[in-house]
């Protein structure tokens, strides 16, 4: 399981790196083709392409040049090929006038298929200030 946990953390890091590079494709590449993505607003997006499209829109507007830091707090294996990760997020973005910091805690469900871990589901919850 140790090697799998390393791979899970790597998939989450790659999603973070894709976000920080402003690359919707690299961000979404870590998600399964049919992934479920629930935004902090409660909106539900279905599928890797829809996730990429949403990220492209965000990167062209409110989250242009934003930085996201993901800190994996815990990984728990449900089965050898299914795991849940809890991740603390810090998003720094500028709305054109003010720099903002938003914190959230997200739940990631990851599945392994042919030795590759992908994000099957993602739920993002804002941390109240």
PDB file of C-alpha atoms in Angstrom:
ATOM      1  CA  UNK A   1       0.000   0.000   0.000  1.00  0.00           C
ATOM      2  CA  UNK A   2       2.939   2.361   0.580  1.00  0.00           C
ATOM      3  CA  UNK A   3       3.748   2.472  -3.137  1.00  0.00           C
ATOM      4  CA  UNK A   4       0.071   3.107  -3.917  1.00  0.00           C
ATOM      5  CA  UNK A   5      -0.086   5.963  -1.414  1.00  0.00           C
ATOM      6  CA  UNK A   6       2.931   7.543  -3.083  1.00  0.00           C
ATOM      7  CA  UNK A   7       1.175   7.240  -6.464  1.00  0.00           C
ATOM      8  CA  UNK A   8      -2.013   8.785  -5.045  1.00  0.00           C
ATOM      9  CA  UNK A   9      -0.090  11.714  -3.607  1.00  0.00           C
ATOM     10  CA  UNK A  10       1.638  12.102  -6.978  1.00  0.00           C
ATOM     11  CA  UNK A  11      -1.710  12.262  -8.829  1.00  0.00           C
ATOM     12  CA  UNK A  12      -2.878  14.988  -6.440  1.00  0.00           C
ATOM     13  CA  UNK A  13       0.411  16.866  -6.869  1.00  0.00           C
ATOM     14  CA  UNK A  14       0.059  16.670 -10.666  1.00  0.00           C
ATOM     15  CA  UNK A  15      -3.455  18.133 -10.417  1.00  0.00           C
ATOM     16  CA  UNK A  16      -2.026  20.961  -8.289  1.00  0.00           C
ATOM     17  CA  UNK A  17       0.814  21.528 -10.759  1.00  0.00           C
ATOM     18  CA  UNK A  18      -1.632  21.628 -13.676  1.00  0.00           C
ATOM     19  CA  UNK A  19      -3.716  24.219 -11.841  1.00  0.00           C
ATOM     20  CA  UNK A  20      -0.681  26.338 -10.970  1.00  0.00           C
ATOM     21  CA  UNK A  21       0.541  26.220 -14.569  1.00  0.00           C
ATOM     22  CA  UNK A  22      -2.878  27.450 -15.709  1.00  0.00           C
ATOM     23  CA  UNK A  23      -3.265  24.272 -17.764  1.00  0.00           C
ATOM     24  CA  UNK A  24      -6.822  22.987 -17.721  1.00  0.00           C
ATOM     25  CA  UNK A  25      -5.725  19.901 -19.639  1.00  0.00           C
ATOM     26  CA  UNK A  26      -2.947  18.994 -17.182  1.00  0.00           C
ATOM     27  CA  UNK A  27      -5.239  19.633 -14.217  1.00  0.00           C
ATOM     28  CA  UNK A  28      -8.043  17.493 -15.659  1.00  0.00           C
ATOM     29  CA  UNK A  29      -5.715  14.730 -16.880  1.00  0.00           C
ATOM     30  CA  UNK A  30      -5.555  13.338 -13.334  1.00  0.00           C
ATOM     31  CA  UNK A  31      -9.318  12.702 -13.320  1.00  0.00           C
ATOM     32  CA  UNK A  32     -11.014   9.581 -14.622  1.00  0.00           C
ATOM     33  CA  UNK A  33     -12.811   9.952 -17.932  1.00  0.00           C
ATOM     34  CA  UNK A  34     -16.182   9.758 -16.124  1.00  0.00           C
ATOM     35  CA  UNK A  35     -15.156  11.581 -12.912  1.00  0.00           C
ATOM     36  CA  UNK A  36     -17.605  13.430 -10.690  1.00  0.00           C
ATOM     37  CA  UNK A  37     -16.470  16.910  -9.600  1.00  0.00           C
ATOM     38  CA  UNK A  38     -18.467  18.896  -7.044  1.00  0.00           C
ATOM     39  CA  UNK A  39     -17.400  22.519  -6.754  1.00  0.00           C
ATOM     40  CA  UNK A  40     -17.431  24.553  -3.570  1.00  0.00           C
ATOM     41  CA  UNK A  41     -20.642  26.178  -4.849  1.00  0.00           C
ATOM     42  CA  UNK A  42     -22.323  22.770  -4.966  1.00  0.00           C
ATOM     43  CA  UNK A  43     -22.370  22.614  -8.768  1.00  0.00           C
ATOM     44  CA  UNK A  44     -21.762  19.098 -10.116  1.00  0.00           C
ATOM     45  CA  UNK A  45     -19.587  18.588 -13.181  1.00  0.00           C
ATOM     46  CA  UNK A  46     -19.389  15.177 -14.847  1.00  0.00           C
ATOM     47  CA  UNK A  47     -16.440  13.922 -16.885  1.00  0.00           C
ATOM     48  CA  UNK A  48     -12.835  14.856 -17.562  1.00  0.00           C
ATOM     49  CA  UNK A  49     -13.666  17.062 -20.544  1.00  0.00           C
ATOM     50  CA  UNK A  50     -16.260  19.048 -18.569  1.00  0.00           C
ATOM     51  CA  UNK A  51     -13.738  19.457 -15.737  1.00  0.00           C
ATOM     52  CA  UNK A  52     -11.165  20.763 -18.225  1.00  0.00           C
ATOM     53  CA  UNK A  53     -13.724  23.123 -19.795  1.00  0.00           C
ATOM     54  CA  UNK A  54     -14.609  24.550 -16.394  1.00  0.00           C
ATOM     55  CA  UNK A  55     -10.948  25.021 -15.498  1.00  0.00           C
ATOM     56  CA  UNK A  56     -10.304  26.733 -18.871  1.00  0.00           C
ATOM     57  CA  UNK A  57     -13.100  29.195 -18.139  1.00  0.00           C
ATOM     58  CA  UNK A  58     -11.794  29.808 -14.604  1.00  0.00           C
ATOM     59  CA  UNK A  59      -8.223  30.327 -15.834  1.00  0.00           C
ATOM     60  CA  UNK A  60      -9.381  32.890 -18.390  1.00  0.00           C
ATOM     61  CA  UNK A  61     -11.178  34.949 -15.753  1.00  0.00           C
ATOM     62  CA  UNK A  62     -11.280  34.856 -11.961  1.00  0.00           C
ATOM     63  CA  UNK A  63      -8.504  32.289 -11.393  1.00  0.00           C
ATOM     64  CA  UNK A  64      -6.081  33.564 -14.019  1.00  0.00           C
ATOM     65  CA  UNK A  65      -2.562  33.303 -12.535  1.00  0.00           C
ATOM     66  CA  UNK A  66      -3.989  31.839  -9.306  1.00  0.00           C
ATOM     67  CA  UNK A  67      -2.003  29.444  -7.132  1.00  0.00           C
ATOM     68  CA  UNK A  68      -3.433  26.424  -5.375  1.00  0.00           C
ATOM     69  CA  UNK A  69      -1.595  24.500  -2.662  1.00  0.00           C
ATOM     70  CA  UNK A  70      -2.843  21.003  -1.859  1.00  0.00           C
ATOM     71  CA  UNK A  71      -1.751  19.379   1.396  1.00  0.00           C
ATOM     72  CA  UNK A  72      -2.770  15.739   1.693  1.00  0.00           C
ATOM     73  CA  UNK A  73      -3.972  15.268   5.255  1.00  0.00           C
ATOM     74  CA  UNK A  74      -4.847  11.582   5.062  1.00  0.00           C
ATOM     75  CA  UNK A  75      -5.181   8.666   2.670  1.00  0.00           C
ATOM     76  CA  UNK A  76      -7.408   5.730   3.570  1.00  0.00           C
ATOM     77  CA  UNK A  77      -7.737   2.607   1.456  1.00  0.00           C
ATOM     78  CA  UNK A  78     -11.278   1.280   1.105  1.00  0.00           C
ATOM     79  CA  UNK A  79     -10.016  -1.598  -1.033  1.00  0.00           C
ATOM     80  CA  UNK A  80      -6.599  -2.180  -2.596  1.00  0.00           C
ATOM     81  CA  UNK A  81      -7.802  -0.317  -5.718  1.00  0.00           C
ATOM     82  CA  UNK A  82      -9.942   2.411  -4.066  1.00  0.00           C
ATOM     83  CA  UNK A  83      -8.793   5.141  -1.700  1.00  0.00           C
ATOM     84  CA  UNK A  84     -10.117   8.312  -0.115  1.00  0.00           C
ATOM     85  CA  UNK A  85      -7.820  11.295   0.359  1.00  0.00           C
ATOM     86  CA  UNK A  86      -8.610  14.345   2.457  1.00  0.00           C
ATOM     87  CA  UNK A  87      -6.802  17.413   1.182  1.00  0.00           C
ATOM     88  CA  UNK A  88      -6.464  20.901   2.629  1.00  0.00           C
ATOM     89  CA  UNK A  89      -6.386  23.557  -0.089  1.00  0.00           C
ATOM     90  CA  UNK A  90      -5.184  27.135  -0.112  1.00  0.00           C
ATOM     91  CA  UNK A  91      -6.157  29.115  -3.206  1.00  0.00           C
ATOM     92  CA  UNK A  92      -4.621  32.535  -3.774  1.00  0.00           C
ATOM     93  CA  UNK A  93      -6.149  34.625  -6.555  1.00  0.00           C
ATOM     94  CA  UNK A  94      -6.605  38.245  -7.549  1.00  0.00           C
ATOM     95  CA  UNK A  95      -9.902  39.683  -8.770  1.00  0.00           C
ATOM     96  CA  UNK A  96      -8.162  42.586 -10.493  1.00  0.00           C
ATOM     97  CA  UNK A  97      -8.196  44.771  -7.416  1.00  0.00           C
ATOM     98  CA  UNK A  98      -7.629  42.588  -4.382  1.00  0.00           C
ATOM     99  CA  UNK A  99      -5.674  39.437  -3.629  1.00  0.00           C
ATOM    100  CA  UNK A 100      -7.819  36.808  -1.921  1.00  0.00           C
ATOM    101  CA  UNK A 101      -7.052  33.624  -0.013  1.00  0.00           C
ATOM    102  CA  UNK A 102      -9.639  30.853   0.085  1.00  0.00           C
ATOM    103  CA  UNK A 103      -9.237  27.698   2.098  1.00  0.00           C
ATOM    104  CA  UNK A 104     -11.116  24.483   1.539  1.00  0.00           C
ATOM    105  CA  UNK A 105     -11.051  20.861   2.501  1.00  0.00           C
ATOM    106  CA  UNK A 106     -11.718  18.409  -0.253  1.00  0.00           C
ATOM    107  CA  UNK A 107     -12.462  14.723  -0.409  1.00  0.00           C
ATOM    108  CA  UNK A 108     -10.928  12.819  -3.307  1.00  0.00           C
ATOM    109  CA  UNK A 109     -11.939   9.280  -4.238  1.00  0.00           C
ATOM    110  CA  UNK A 110      -9.212   7.651  -6.290  1.00  0.00           C
ATOM    111  CA  UNK A 111      -9.302   4.361  -8.144  1.00  0.00           C
ATOM    112  CA  UNK A 112      -6.487   2.272  -9.555  1.00  0.00           C
ATOM    113  CA  UNK A 113      -6.844   0.766 -13.000  1.00  0.00           C
ATOM    114  CA  UNK A 114      -3.880  -0.986 -14.631  1.00  0.00           C
ATOM    115  CA  UNK A 115      -1.502   0.478 -12.006  1.00  0.00           C
ATOM    116  CA  UNK A 116      -2.607   4.072 -12.655  1.00  0.00           C
ATOM    117  CA  UNK A 117      -4.443   6.037  -9.957  1.00  0.00           C
ATOM    118  CA  UNK A 118      -7.092   8.480 -11.208  1.00  0.00           C
ATOM    119  CA  UNK A 119      -9.468  10.758  -9.364  1.00  0.00           C
ATOM    120  CA  UNK A 120     -12.955   9.260  -9.662  1.00  0.00           C
ATOM    121  CA  UNK A 121     -14.732  11.820  -7.492  1.00  0.00           C
ATOM    122  CA  UNK A 122     -13.908  15.172  -5.940  1.00  0.00           C
ATOM    123  CA  UNK A 123     -15.954  17.158  -3.396  1.00  0.00           C
ATOM    124  CA  UNK A 124     -14.761  20.635  -2.423  1.00  0.00           C
ATOM    125  CA  UNK A 125     -15.964  22.329   0.774  1.00  0.00           C
ATOM    126  CA  UNK A 126     -15.023  25.868   1.800  1.00  0.00           C
ATOM    127  CA  UNK A 127     -13.614  26.334   5.289  1.00  0.00           C
ATOM    128  CA  UNK A 128     -15.597  29.064   7.025  1.00  0.00           C
ATOM    129  CA  UNK A 129     -13.577  31.948   8.364  1.00  0.00           C
TER     130      UNK A 129
END
